Coordinates of C-alpha atoms and ligand atoms in Angstrom, one line a residue:
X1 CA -9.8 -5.7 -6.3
X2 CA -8.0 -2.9 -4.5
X3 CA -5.8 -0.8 -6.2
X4 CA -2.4 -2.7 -5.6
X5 CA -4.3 -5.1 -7.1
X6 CA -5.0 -3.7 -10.3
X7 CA -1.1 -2.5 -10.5
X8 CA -0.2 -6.3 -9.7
X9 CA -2.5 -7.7 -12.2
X10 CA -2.1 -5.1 -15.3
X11 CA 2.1 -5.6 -14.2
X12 CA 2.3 -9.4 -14.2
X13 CA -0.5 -9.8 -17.6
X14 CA 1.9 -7.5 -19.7
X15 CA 5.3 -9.3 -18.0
X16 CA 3.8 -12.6 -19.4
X17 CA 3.7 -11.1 -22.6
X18 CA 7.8 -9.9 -22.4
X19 CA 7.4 -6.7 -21.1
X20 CA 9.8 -5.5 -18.3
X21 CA 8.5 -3.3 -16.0
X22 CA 10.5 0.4 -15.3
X23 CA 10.4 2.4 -12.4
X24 CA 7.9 5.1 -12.8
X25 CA 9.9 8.8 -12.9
X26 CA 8.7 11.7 -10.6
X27 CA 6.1 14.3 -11.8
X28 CA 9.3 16.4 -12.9
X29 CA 9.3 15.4 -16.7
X30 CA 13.0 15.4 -17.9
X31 CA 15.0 18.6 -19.1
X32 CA 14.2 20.1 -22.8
X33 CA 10.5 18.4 -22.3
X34 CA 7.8 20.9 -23.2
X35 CA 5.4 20.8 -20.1
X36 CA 6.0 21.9 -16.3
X37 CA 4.6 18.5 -15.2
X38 CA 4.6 14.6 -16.2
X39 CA 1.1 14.6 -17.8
X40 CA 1.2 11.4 -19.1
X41 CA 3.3 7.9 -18.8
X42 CA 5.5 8.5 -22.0
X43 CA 7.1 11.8 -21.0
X44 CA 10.0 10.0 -19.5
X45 CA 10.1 8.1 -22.7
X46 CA 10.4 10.4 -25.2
X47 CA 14.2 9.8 -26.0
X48 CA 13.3 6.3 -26.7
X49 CA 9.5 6.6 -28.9
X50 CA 12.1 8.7 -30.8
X51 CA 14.3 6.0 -31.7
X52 CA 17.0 5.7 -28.9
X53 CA 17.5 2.1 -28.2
X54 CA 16.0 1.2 -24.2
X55 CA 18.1 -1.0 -22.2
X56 CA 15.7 -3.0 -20.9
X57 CA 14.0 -3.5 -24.4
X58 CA 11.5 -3.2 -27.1
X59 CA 8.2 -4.4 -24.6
X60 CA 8.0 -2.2 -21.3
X61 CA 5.5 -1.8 -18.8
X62 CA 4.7 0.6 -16.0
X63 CA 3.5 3.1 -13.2
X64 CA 3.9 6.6 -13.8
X65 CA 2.7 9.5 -11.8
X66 CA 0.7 12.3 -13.6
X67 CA -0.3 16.2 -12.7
X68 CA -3.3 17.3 -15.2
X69 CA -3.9 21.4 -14.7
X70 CA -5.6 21.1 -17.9
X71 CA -8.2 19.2 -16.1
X72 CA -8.6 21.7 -12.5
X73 CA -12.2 23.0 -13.3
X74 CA -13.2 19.4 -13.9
X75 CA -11.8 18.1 -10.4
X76 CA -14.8 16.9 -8.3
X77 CA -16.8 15.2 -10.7
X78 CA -16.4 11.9 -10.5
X79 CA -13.4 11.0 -13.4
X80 CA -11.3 13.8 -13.0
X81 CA -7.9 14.2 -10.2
X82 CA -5.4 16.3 -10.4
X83 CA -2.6 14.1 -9.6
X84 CA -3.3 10.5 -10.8
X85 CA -1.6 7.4 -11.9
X86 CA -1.5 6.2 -15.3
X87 CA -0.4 2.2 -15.7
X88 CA 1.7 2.3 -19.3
X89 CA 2.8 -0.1 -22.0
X90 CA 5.1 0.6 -25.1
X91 CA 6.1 -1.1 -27.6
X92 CA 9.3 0.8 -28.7
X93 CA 9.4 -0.4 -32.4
X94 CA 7.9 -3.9 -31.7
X95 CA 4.1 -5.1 -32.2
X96 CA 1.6 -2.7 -33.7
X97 CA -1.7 -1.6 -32.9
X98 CA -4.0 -3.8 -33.3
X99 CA -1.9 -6.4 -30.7
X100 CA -1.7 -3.8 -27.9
X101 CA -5.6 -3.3 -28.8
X102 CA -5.9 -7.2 -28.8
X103 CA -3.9 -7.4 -25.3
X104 CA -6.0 -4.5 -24.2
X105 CA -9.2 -6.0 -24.4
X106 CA -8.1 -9.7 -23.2
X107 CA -7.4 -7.9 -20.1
X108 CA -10.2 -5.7 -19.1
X109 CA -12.6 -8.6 -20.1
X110 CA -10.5 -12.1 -18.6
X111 CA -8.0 -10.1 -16.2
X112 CA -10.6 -7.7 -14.3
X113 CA -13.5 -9.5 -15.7
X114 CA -15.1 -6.1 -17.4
X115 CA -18.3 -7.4 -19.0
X116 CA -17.3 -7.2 -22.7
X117 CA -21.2 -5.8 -23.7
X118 CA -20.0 -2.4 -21.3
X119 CA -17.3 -1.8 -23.4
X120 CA -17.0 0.9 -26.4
X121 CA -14.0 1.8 -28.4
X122 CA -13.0 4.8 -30.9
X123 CA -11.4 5.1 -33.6
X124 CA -9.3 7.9 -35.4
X125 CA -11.3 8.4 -38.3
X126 CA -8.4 10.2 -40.7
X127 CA -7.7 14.2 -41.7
X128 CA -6.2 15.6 -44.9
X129 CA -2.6 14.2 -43.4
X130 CA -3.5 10.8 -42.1
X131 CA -6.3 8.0 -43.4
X132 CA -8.1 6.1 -41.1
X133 CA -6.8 3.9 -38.9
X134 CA -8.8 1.0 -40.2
X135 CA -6.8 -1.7 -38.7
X136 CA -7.9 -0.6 -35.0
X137 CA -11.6 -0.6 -36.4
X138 CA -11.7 -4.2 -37.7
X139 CA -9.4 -5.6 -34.3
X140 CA -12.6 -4.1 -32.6
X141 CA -14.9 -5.9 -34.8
X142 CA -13.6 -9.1 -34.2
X143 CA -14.2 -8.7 -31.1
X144 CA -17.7 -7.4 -31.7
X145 CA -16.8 -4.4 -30.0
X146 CA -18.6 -1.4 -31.5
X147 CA -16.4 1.6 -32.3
X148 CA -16.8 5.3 -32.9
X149 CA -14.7 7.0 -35.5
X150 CA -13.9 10.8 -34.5
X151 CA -11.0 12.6 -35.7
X152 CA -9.6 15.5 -32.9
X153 CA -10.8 13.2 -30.3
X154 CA -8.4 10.5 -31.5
X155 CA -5.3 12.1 -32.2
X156 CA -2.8 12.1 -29.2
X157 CA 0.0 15.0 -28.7
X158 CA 2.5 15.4 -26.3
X159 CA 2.4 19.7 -27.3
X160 CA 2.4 21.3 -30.9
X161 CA 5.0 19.7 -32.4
X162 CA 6.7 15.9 -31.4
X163 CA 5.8 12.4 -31.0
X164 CA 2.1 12.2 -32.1
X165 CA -0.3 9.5 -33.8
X166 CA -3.8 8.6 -34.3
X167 CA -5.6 6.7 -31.0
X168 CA -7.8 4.3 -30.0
X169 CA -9.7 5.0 -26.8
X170 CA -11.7 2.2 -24.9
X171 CA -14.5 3.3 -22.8
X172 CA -16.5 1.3 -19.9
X173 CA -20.0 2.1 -19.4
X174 CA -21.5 3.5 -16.5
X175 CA -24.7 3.9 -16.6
X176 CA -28.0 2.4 -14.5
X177 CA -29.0 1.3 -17.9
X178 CA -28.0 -0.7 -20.5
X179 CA -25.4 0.7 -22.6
X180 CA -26.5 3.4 -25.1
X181 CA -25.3 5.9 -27.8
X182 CA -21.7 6.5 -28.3
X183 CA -18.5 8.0 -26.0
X184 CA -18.8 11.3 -28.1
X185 CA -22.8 11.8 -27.6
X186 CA -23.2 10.1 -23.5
X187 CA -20.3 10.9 -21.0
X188 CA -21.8 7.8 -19.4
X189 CA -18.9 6.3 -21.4
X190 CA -16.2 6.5 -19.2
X191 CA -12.6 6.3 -20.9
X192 CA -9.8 4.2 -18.9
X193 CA -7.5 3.6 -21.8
X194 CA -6.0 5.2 -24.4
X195 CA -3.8 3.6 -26.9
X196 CA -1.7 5.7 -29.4
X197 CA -0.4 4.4 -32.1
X198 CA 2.8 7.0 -31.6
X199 CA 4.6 6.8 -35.4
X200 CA 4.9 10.7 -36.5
X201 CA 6.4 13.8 -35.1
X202 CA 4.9 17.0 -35.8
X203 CA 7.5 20.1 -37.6
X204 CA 6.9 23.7 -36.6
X205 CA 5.2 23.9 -39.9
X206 CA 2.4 21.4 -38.8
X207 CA 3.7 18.8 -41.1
X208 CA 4.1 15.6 -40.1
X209 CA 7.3 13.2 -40.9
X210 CA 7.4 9.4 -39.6
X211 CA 9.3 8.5 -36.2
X212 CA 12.4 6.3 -37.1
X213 CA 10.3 3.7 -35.5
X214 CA 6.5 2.6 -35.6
X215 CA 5.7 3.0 -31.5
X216 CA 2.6 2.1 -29.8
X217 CA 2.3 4.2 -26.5
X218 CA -0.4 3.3 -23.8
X219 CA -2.2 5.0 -20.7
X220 CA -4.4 3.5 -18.4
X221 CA -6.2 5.6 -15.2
X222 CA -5.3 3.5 -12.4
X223 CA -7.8 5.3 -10.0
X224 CA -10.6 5.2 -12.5
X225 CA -10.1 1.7 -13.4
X226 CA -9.9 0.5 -9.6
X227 CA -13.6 2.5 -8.9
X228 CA -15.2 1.1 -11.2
X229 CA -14.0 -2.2 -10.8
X230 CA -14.8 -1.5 -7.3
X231 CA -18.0 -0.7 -8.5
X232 CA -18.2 2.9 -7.6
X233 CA -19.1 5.8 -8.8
X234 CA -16.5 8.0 -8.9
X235 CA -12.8 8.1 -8.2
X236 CA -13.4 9.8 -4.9
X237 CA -15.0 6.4 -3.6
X238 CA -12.3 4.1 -4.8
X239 CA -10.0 2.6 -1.7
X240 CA -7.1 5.5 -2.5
X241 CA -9.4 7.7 -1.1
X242 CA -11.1 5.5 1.8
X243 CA -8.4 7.2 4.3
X244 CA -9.4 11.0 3.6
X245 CA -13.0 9.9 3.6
X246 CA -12.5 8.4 6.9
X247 CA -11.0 11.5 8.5
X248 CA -11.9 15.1 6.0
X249 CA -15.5 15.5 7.3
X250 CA -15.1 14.6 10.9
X251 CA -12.8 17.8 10.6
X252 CA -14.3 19.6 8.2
X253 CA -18.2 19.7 7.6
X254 CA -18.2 20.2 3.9
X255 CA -20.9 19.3 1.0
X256 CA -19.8 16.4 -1.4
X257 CA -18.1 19.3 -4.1
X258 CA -15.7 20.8 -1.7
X259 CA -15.1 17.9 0.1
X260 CA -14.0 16.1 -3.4
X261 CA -12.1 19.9 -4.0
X262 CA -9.8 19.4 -0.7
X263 CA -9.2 16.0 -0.5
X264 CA -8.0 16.3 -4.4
X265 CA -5.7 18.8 -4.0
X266 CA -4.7 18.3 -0.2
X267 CA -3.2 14.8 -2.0
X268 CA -2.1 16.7 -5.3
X269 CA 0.0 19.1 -3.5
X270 CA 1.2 16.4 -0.9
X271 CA 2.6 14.4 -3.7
X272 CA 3.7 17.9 -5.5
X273 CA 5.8 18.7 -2.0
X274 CA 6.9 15.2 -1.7
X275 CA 8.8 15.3 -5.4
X276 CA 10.7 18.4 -4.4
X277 CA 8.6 21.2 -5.9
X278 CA 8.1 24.9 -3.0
X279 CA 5.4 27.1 -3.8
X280 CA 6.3 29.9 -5.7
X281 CA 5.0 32.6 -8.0
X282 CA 6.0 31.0 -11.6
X283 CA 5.8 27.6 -12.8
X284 CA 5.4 24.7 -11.0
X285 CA 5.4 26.8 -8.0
X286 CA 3.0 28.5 -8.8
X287 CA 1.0 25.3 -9.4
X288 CA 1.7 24.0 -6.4
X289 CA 0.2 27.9 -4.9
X290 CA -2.7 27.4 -6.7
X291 CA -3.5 24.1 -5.2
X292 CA -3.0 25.5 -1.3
X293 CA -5.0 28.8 -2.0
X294 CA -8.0 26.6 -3.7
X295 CA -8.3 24.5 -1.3
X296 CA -7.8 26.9 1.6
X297 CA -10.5 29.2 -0.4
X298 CA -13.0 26.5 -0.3
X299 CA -11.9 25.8 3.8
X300 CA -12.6 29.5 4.7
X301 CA -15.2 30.2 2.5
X302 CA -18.2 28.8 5.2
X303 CA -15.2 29.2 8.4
X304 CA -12.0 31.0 8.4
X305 CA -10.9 29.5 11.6
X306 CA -10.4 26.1 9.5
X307 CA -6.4 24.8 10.0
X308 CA -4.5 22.7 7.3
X309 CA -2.7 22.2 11.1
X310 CA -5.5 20.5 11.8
X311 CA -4.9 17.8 9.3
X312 CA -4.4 14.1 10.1
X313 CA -0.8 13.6 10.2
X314 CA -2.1 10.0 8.5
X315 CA -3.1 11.7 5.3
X316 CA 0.2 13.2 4.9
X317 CA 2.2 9.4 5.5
X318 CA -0.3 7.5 3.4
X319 CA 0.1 9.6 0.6
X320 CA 3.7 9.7 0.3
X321 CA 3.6 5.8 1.3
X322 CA 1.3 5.3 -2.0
X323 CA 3.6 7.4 -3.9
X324 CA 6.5 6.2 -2.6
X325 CA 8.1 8.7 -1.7
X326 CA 10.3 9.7 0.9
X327 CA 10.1 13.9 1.9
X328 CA 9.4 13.8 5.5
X329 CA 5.9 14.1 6.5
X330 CA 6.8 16.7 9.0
X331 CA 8.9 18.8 5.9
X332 CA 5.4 18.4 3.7
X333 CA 3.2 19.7 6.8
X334 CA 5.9 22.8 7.0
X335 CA 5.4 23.9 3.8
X336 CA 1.5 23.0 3.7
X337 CA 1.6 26.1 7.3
X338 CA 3.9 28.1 5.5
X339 CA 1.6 28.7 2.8
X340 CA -1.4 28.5 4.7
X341 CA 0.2 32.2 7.2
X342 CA 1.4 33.5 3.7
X343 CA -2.2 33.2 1.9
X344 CA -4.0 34.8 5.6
X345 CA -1.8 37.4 5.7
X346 CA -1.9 38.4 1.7
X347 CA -6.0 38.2 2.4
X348 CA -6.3 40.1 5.3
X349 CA -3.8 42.7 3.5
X350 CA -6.1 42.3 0.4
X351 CA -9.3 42.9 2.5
X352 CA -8.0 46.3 3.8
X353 CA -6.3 47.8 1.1
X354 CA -10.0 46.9 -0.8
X355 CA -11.9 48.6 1.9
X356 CA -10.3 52.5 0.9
X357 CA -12.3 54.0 -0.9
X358 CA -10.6 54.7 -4.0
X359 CA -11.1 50.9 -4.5
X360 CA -14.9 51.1 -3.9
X361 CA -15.9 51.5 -7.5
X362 CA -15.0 49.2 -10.8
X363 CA -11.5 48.2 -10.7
X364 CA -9.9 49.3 -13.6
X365 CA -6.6 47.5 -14.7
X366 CA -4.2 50.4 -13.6
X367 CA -5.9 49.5 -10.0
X368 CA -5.1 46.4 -10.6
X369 CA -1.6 46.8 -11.4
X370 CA -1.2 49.1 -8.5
X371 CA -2.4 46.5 -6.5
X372 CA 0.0 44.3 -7.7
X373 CA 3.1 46.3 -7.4
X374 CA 2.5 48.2 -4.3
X375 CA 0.6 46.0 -2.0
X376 CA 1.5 42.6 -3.7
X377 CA -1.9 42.0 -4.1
X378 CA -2.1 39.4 -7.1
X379 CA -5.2 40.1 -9.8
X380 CA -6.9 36.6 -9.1
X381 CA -6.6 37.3 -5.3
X382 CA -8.0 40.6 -5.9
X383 CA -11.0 39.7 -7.9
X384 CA -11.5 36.9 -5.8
X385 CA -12.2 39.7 -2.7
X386 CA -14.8 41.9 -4.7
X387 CA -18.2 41.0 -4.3
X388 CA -20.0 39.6 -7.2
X389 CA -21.7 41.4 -9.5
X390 CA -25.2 40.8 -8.9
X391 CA -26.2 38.8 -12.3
X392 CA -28.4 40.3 -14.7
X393 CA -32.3 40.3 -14.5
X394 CA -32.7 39.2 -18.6
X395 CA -35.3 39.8 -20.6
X396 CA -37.2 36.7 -20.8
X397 CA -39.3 37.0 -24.1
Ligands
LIG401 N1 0.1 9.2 -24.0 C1 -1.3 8.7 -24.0 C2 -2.2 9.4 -23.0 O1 -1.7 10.2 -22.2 C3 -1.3 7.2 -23.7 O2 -0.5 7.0 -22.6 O3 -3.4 9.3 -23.0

């Protein structure tokens, strides 16, 4: 099952069951929203898990693009991207719980055929505000699912305060052996779907007062879903990928961690470019930056004479065909070189301002404000062109 696949399937399953589907929004969230990127399906929908009546309806179903800088240190291994796709459901007001749980599982197990013994679900297991969400435990007993009750884990939160609610994750097993322990004790549990039962908002104060409506809000990882049902490994081997694993290392000889590194955020700041963001020193610029410069850091680190002009114009048109979007490929590549001369020339800057020798010592953080303000030299950049300390012989007792 390829990817369009799962989209079709999850689409038509939830459309049977009087959902209509809604375009998927940019990874922009709307105005007044707290978070420089779409992190998650229901940003777009906030208005409406707030009480403001959809005009397509109670039921809706979709595909939403998603940008996750929470999760940059984790890109490589073999869950996390940067930018992903989340398929979504909501119930705006309609069923509770423990049908979208219901749904949930008749999927995975009949519609992709997931062996119901892989699967693991949790629960939230209640705080001093909220009890237990006991009804989401016994759905899963029915189904002789086994759950885990935690209580951080399982509370879902768009930022401090708004549309919040206890959860209940399901998890697929992964592992060469039968399934074992619990998603909390054996990462072997993989999660692919969340679904938050999206009835409170949270005040300033930390209290919480009930949404006008009882929502349920849920998020599936397309690219995780489609691996293992693909039955790889790790997101990097599912088919979205096939086309930058066909063409990456016959460019670039890199081990499996950089590799995974570039081709991650080669795509995330393709699709970045693509919904309208330039690279910049604040914000989502910045973000954007920060993409470019890791990636490039990784390029140069074993050879500096590496190119993003060197990438396949391919990569660039599949990518913003998946995403459908339509930025010209040539536009994207512009920006991709632009960034590429600016970072060069900021390091080769960097690299001889660094090699006077009032810099030669410990860097002190009127150095590194100096840096900053007369040579432009950013603090990361800066530390990022100081040798390494070598680490400490410890005592070993
Ligand atoms: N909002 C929830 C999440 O991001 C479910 O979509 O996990």
């Amino acid at each position: 099952m390829n990817t369009e696949d799962v989209i079709r399937t999850f689409v038509e399953y939830y459309e049977e069951r009087g959902h209509h589907r809604i375009s998927g929004s940019t990874l922009l969230p709307p105005p007044g929203d707290p978070v420089l990127f779409t992190t998650s399906g229901m940003h777009p929908l906030t208005p409406y898990l707030e009480g403001r009546p959809h005009e397509l309806g109670r039921r809706l179903v979709n595909v939403q693009r998603c940008l996750r800088t929470t999760d940059l240190e984790e890109v490589g291994d073999p869950t996390h991207l940067t930018v992903f796709e989340m398929l979504g459901t909501w119930s705006l007001g309609d069923y509770e719980g423990p049908q979208s749980l219901d749904w949930g599982y008749g999927l995975l197990t009949e519609g992709f055929g997931v062996d119901p013994g892989l699967i693991h679900a949790t629960v939230f297991g209640g705080d001093e505000q909220v009890g237990p969400d006991t009804a989401a435990e016994q759905m899963w007993q029915r189904h002789g699912v086994p759950v885990e009750r935690t209580v951080e884990d399982n509370w879902w939160s768009n930022g401090p305060t708004g549309p919040c609610g206890p959860d209940s994750e399901i998890f697929i097993w992964t592992g060469d052996t039968p399934p074992q322990s619990t998603p909390t004790r054996d990462d072997r549990w993989v999660e692919v779907w969340n679904h938050v039962m999206m009835r409170h908002r949270r005040l300033p104060d930390g209290s919480l007062v009930p949404l006008p409506q009882r929502n349920v809000d849920t998020g599936l990882g397309l690219e995780r879903l489609a691996s293992l049902l693909q039955g790889k490994n790790s997101v990097f081997e599912g088919d979205v990928f096939t086309p930058w694993r066909r063409r990456v290392p016959g460019l670039w000889d890199l081990d499996e961690p950089s590799l995974r590194l570039v081709c991650d955020h080669l795509r995330s700041a393709v699709v970045v470019i693509g919904d309208g963001v330039r690279p910049g020193n604040t914000g989502r610029g910045y973000v954007l930056r920060r993409l470019v410069r890791r990636a490039l850091t990784v390029l140069w680190r074993d050879d500096p004479s590496r190119q993003l002009g060197d990438l396949p114009a391919e990569l660039v048109s599949h990518t913003l065909d998946h995403f459908r979007q339509t930025t010209d490929p040539d536009e994207v590549r512009r920006v991709l070189l632009d960034e590429e001369r600016r970072f060069g020339g900021l390091l080769r800057r960097g690299r001889q301002v660094l090699a006077r020798p009032r810099f030669q010592g410990t860097l002190d953080e009127e150095d590194l404000h100096y840096l900053h303000d007369t040579h432009g030299l950013p603090r990361e950049l800066v530390l990022s062109l100081r040798p390494r300390p070598e680490p400490e012989i410890s005592e070993m007792s």
